[in-house]
CSV table of C-alpha atoms in Angstrom, one decimal:
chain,number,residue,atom,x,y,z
T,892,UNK,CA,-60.7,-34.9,-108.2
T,893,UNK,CA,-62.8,-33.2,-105.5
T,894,UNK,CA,-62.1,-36.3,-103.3
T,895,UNK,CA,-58.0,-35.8,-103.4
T,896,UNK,CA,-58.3,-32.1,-102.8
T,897,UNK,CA,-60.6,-33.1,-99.5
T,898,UNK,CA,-57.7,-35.6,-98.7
T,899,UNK,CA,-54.7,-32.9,-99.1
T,900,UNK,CA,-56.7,-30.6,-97.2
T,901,UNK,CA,-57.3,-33.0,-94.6
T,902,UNK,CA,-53.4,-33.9,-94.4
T,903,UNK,CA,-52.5,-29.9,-94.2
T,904,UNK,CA,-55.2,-29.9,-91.4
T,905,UNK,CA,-53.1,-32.6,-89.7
T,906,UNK,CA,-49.4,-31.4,-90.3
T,907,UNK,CA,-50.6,-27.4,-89.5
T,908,UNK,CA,-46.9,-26.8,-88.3
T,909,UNK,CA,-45.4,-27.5,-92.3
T,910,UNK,CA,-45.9,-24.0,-94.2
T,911,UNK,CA,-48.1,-24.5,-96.7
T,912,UNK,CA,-48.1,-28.1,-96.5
T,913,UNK,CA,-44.5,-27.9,-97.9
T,914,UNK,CA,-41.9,-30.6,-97.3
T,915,UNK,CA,-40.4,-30.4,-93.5
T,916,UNK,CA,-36.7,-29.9,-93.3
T,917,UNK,CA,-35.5,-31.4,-89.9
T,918,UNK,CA,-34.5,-29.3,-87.3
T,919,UNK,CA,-30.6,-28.5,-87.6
T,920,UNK,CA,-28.3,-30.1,-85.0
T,921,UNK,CA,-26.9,-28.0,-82.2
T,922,UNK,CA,-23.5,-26.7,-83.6
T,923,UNK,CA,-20.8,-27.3,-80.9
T,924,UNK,CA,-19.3,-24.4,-79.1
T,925,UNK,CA,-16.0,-23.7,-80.2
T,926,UNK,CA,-13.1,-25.0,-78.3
T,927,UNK,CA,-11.3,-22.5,-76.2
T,928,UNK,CA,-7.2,-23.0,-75.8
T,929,UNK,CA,-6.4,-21.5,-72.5
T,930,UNK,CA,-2.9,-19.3,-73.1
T,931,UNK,CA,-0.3,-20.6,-71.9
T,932,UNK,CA,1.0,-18.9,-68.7
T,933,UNK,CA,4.2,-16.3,-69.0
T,934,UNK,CA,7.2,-18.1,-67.7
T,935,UNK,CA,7.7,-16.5,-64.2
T,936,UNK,CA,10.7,-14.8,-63.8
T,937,UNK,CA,13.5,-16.0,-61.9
T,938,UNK,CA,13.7,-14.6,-58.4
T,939,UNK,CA,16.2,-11.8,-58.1
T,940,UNK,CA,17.3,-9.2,-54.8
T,941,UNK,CA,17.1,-5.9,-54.9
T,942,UNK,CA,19.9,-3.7,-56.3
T,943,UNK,CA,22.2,-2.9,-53.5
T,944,UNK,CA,23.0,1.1,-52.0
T,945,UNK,CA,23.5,3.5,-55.0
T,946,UNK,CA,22.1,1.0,-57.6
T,947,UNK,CA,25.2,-1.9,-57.0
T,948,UNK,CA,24.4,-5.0,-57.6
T,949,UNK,CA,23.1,-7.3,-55.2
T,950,UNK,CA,25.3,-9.7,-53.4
T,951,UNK,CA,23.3,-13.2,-52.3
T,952,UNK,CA,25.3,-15.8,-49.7
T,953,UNK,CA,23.5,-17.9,-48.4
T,954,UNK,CA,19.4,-18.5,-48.0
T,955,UNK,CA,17.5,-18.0,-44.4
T,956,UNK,CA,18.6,-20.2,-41.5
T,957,UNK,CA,15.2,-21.1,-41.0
T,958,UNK,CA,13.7,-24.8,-39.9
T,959,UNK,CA,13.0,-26.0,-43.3
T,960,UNK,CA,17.0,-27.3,-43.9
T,961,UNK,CA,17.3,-26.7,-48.0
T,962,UNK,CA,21.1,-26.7,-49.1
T,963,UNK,CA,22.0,-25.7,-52.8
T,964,UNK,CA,24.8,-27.5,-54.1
T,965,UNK,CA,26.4,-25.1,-56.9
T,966,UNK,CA,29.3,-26.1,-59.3
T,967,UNK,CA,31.3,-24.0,-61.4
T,968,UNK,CA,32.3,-25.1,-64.7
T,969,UNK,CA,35.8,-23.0,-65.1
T,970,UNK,CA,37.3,-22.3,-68.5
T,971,UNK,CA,38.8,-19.3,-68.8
T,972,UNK,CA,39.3,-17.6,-72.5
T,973,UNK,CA,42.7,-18.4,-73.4
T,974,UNK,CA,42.5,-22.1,-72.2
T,975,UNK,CA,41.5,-23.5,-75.6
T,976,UNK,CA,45.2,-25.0,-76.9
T,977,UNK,CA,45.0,-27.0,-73.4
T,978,UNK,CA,42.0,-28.1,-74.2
T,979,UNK,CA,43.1,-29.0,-77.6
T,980,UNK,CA,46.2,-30.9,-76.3
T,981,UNK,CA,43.2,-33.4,-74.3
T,982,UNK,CA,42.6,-31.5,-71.3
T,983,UNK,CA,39.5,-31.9,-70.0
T,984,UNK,CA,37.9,-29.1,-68.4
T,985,UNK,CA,34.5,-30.6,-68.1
T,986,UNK,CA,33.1,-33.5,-65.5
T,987,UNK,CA,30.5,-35.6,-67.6
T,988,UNK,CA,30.8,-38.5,-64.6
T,989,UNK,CA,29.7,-35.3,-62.2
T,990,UNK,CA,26.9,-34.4,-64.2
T,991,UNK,CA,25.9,-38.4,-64.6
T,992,UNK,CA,26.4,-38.7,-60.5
T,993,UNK,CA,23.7,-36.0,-60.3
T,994,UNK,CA,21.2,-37.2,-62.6
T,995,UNK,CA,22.0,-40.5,-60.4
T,996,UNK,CA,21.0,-39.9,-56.9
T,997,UNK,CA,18.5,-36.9,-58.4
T,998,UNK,CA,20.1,-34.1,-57.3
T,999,UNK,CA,18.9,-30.6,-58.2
T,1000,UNK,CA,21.8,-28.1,-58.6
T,1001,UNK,CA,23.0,-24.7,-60.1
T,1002,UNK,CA,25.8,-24.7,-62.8
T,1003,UNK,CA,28.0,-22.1,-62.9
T,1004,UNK,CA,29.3,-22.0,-66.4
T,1005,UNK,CA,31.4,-19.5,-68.3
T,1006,UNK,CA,30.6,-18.9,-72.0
T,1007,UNK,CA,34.1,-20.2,-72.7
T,1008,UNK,CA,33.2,-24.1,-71.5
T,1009,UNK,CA,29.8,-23.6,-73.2
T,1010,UNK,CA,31.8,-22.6,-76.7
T,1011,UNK,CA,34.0,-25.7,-75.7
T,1012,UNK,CA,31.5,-28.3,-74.9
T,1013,UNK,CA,27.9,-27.0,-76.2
T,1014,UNK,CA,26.6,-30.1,-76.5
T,1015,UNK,CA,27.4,-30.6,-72.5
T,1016,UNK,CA,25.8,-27.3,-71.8
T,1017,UNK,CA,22.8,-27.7,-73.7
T,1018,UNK,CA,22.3,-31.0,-71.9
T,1019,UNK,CA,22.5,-29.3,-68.6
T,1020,UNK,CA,20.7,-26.1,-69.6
T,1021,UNK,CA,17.4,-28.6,-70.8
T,1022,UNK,CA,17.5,-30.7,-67.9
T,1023,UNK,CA,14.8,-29.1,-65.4
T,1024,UNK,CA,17.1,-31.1,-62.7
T,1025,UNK,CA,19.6,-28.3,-63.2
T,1026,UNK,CA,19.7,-24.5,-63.9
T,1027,UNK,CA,22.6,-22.9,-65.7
T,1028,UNK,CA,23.8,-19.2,-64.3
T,1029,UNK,CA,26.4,-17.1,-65.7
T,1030,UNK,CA,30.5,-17.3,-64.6
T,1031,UNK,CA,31.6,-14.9,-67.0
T,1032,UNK,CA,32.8,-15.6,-70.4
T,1033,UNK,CA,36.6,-15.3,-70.1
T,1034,UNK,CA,36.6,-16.6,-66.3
T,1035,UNK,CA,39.3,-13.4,-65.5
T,1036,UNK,CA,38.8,-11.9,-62.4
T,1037,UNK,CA,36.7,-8.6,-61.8
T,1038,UNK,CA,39.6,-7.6,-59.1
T,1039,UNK,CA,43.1,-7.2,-58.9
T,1040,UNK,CA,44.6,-10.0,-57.1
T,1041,UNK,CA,42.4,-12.6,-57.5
T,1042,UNK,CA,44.6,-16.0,-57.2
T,1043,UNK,CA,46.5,-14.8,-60.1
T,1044,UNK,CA,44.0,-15.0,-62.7
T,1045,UNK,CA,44.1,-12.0,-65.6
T,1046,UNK,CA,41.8,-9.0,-64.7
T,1047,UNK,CA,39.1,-7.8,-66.9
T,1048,UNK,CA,39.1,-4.0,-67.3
T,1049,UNK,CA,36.1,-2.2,-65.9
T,1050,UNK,CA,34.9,-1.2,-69.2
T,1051,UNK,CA,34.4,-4.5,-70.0
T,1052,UNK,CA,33.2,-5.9,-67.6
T,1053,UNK,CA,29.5,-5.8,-68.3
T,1054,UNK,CA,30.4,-7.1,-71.7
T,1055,UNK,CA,31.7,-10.1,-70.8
T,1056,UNK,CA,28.8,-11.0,-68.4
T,1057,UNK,CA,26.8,-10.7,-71.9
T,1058,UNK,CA,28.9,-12.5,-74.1
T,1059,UNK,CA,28.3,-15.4,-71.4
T,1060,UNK,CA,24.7,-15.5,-72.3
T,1061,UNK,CA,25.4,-15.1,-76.0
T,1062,UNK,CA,27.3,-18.0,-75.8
T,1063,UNK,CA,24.7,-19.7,-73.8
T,1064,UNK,CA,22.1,-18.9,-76.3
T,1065,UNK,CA,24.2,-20.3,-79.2
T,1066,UNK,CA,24.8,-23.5,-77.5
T,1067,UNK,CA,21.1,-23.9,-77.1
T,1068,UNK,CA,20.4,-23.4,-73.8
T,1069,UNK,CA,17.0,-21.8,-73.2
T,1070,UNK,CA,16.6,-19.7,-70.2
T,1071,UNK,CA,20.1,-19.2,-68.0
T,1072,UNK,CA,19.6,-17.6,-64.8
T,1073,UNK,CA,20.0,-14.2,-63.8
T,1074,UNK,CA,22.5,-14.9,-61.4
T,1075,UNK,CA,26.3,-14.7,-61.9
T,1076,UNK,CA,29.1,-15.8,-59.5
T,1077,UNK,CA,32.5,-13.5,-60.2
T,1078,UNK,CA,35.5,-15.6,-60.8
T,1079,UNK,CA,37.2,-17.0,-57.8
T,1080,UNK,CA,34.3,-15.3,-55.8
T,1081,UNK,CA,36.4,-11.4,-56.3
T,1082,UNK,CA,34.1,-8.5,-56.6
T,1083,UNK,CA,34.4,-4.5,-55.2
T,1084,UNK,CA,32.1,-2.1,-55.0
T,1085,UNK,CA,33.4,-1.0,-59.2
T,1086,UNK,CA,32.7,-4.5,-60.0
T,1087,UNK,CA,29.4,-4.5,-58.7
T,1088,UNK,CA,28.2,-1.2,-60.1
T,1089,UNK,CA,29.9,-2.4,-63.6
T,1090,UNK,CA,27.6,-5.6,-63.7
T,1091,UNK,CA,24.1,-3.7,-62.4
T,1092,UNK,CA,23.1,-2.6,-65.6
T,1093,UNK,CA,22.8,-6.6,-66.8
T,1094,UNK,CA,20.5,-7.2,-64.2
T,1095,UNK,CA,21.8,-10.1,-62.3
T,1096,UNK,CA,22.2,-11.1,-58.7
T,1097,UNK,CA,26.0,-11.8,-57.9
T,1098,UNK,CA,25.7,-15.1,-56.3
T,1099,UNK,CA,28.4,-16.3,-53.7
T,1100,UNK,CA,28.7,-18.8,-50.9
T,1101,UNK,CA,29.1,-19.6,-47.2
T,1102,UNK,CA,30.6,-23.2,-47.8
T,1103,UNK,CA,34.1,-23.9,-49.1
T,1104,UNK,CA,33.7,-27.7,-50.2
T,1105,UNK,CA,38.1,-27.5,-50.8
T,1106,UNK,CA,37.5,-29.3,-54.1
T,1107,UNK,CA,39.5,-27.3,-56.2
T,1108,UNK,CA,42.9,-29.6,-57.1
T,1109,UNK,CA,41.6,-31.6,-54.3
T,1110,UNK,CA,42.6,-35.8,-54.7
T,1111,UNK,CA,40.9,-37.1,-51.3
T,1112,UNK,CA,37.4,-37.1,-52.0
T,1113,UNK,CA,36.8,-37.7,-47.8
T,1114,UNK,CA,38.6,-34.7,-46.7
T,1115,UNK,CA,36.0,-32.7,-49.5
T,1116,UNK,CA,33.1,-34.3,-48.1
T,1117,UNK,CA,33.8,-33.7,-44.3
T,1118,UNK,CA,34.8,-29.9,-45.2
T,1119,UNK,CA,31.1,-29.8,-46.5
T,1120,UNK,CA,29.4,-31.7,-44.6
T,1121,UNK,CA,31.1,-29.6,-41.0
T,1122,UNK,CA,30.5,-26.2,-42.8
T,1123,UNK,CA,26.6,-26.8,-44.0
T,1124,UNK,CA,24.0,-25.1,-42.0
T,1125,UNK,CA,19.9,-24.7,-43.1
T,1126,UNK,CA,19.9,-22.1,-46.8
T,1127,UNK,CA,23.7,-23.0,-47.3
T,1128,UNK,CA,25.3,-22.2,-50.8
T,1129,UNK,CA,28.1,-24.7,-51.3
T,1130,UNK,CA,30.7,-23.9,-53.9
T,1131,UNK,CA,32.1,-27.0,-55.6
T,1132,UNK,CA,33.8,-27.4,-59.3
T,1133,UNK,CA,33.1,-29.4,-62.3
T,1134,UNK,CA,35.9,-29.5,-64.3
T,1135,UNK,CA,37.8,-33.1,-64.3
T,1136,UNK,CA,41.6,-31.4,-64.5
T,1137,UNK,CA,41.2,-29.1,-61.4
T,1138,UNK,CA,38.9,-30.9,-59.4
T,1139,UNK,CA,39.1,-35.1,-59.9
T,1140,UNK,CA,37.4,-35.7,-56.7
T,1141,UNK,CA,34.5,-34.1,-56.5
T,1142,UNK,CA,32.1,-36.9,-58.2
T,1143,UNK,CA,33.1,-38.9,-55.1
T,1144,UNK,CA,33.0,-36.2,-52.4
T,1145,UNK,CA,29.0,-35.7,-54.2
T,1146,UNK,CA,28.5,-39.4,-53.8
T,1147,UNK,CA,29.5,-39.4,-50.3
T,1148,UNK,CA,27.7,-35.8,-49.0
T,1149,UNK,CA,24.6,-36.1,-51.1
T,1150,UNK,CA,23.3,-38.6,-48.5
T,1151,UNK,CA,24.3,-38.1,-45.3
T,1152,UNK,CA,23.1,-34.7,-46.3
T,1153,UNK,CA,19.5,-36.3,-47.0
T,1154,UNK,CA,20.2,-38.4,-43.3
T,1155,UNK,CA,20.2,-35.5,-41.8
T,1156,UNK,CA,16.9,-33.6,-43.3
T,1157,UNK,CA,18.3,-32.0,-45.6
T,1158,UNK,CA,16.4,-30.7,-48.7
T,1159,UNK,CA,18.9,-29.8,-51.8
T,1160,UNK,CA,17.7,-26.9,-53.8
T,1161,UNK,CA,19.1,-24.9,-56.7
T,1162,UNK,CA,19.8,-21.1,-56.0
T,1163,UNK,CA,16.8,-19.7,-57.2
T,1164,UNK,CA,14.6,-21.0,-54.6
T,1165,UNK,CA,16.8,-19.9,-51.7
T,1166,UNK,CA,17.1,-16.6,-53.4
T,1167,UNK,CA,13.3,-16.3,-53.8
T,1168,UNK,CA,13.0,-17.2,-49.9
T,1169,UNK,CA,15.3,-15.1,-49.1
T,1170,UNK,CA,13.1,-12.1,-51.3
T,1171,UNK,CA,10.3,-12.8,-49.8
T,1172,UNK,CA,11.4,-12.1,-46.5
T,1173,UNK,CA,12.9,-8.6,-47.1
């Protein structure tokens, strides 16, 4: 007995670290540090201008004529409200060949679509308004002019007019497309200084243009290309259309601009990035 007490006292002796000789637990394993998600950044906003005099909206033409030659095709995808029987008797108001033609030869662009041709073709618009080749900007909802005497299209009254910029992007939202620009283009390009005080309060940056490509009813896709292509200078805004009824040639007139345009050091662009040049040089 005496000589197993000497050997558990001589076996504490050895193990002095173990607490009163009791079993050793092993050390416990470093825990990992917990993983930290980074947050994913706010979406920046869009580039806009600055309201205009006596809080109008602003009025955008063209980007700076500076060395680095970006163009921004833009195409305008008319419908106006009280076009739906026509559409329902088979006419076809949108360009899916256009669209295709695009995607084709990887060409960014601006569409210009009213909340009408959304309603009409939201599968079309969602398409466009997910592809990050494109952007999709407001054309009103009933594609009636914000002037009198606009190329004989019906006249939106002024106390309506902000209204039917946002029923656009209602109708943009409920065809599923995420995040339309800020920028709207007034029907056949009419605006005032009523107009423009009317659409401030929505926040957007009319958006016009300093190239008439002639597409609209145009049938000679060559004449459409050589308008373009004579009129483009460095931060041009081209207007063209896509809607297949009043504007059959413009898939070819794109097929045939798109690269000489490229030949000639061209870099196409949608609006927002000559509008955010052009902000950053005021």
């Amino acid at each position: 007995m005496i000589t197993v007490l000497l050997r558990v006292t001589a076996v504490c002796a050895l193990g002095g670290a173990l607490a009163a000789c009791g079993t050793a637990q092993p050390p416990e394993a470093p825990r990992p540090a917990a993983s930290v998600v980074p947050a994913s950044p706010a979406p920046a906003r869009p580039p806009t201008l600055a309201p205009g005099p006596a809080g109008l909206a602003p009025v955008f033409e063209n980007g700076p004529r500076t060395p680095d030659r970006t163009v921004a095709l833009t195409f305008d995808a008319d419908m106006t409200a009280d076009q739906g029987p026509r559409a329902a008797a088979g006419e076809r108001f949108d360009n899916p060949r256009l669209i295709a033609a695009l995607r084709e030869l990887k060409v960014p662009a601006t569409v210009f679509m009213t909340g009408r041709w959304a309603e009409e073709y939201p599968d079309q618009a969602r398409s466009i308004g997910r592809d990050p080749l494109f952007e999709v900007a407001n054309h009103s909802y009933s594609h009636h002019a914000f002037t009198g005497d606009c190329y004989g299209l019906p006249t939106v009254p002024a106390h309506r007019m902000r209204t039917d910029v946002e029923r656009a992007y209602a109708a943009f939202r409920a065809a599923g497309v995420p995040d339309a620009k800020p920028y709207f283009r007034f029907p056949g390009g009419c605006y005032d200084q009523r107009a423009l005080r009317a659409i401030a309060a929505t926040g957007v940056t009319a958006v016009q243009w300093d190239v008439v490509s002639g597409d609209a009813f145009a049938t000679d896709a060559d004449a459409v290309a050589r308008q373009i292509l004579d009129g483009v200078r460095p931060g041009s805004v081209v207007v063209l259309h896509c809607t297949r009824s009043a504007a059959p040639a413009t898939e070819r007139a794109v097929r045939a601009v798109v690269p000489e345009l490229r030949r000639q050091g061209y870099r196409l662009v949608k609006v927002s990035e000559l509008i955010g040049a052009a902000a950053a040089r005021r």
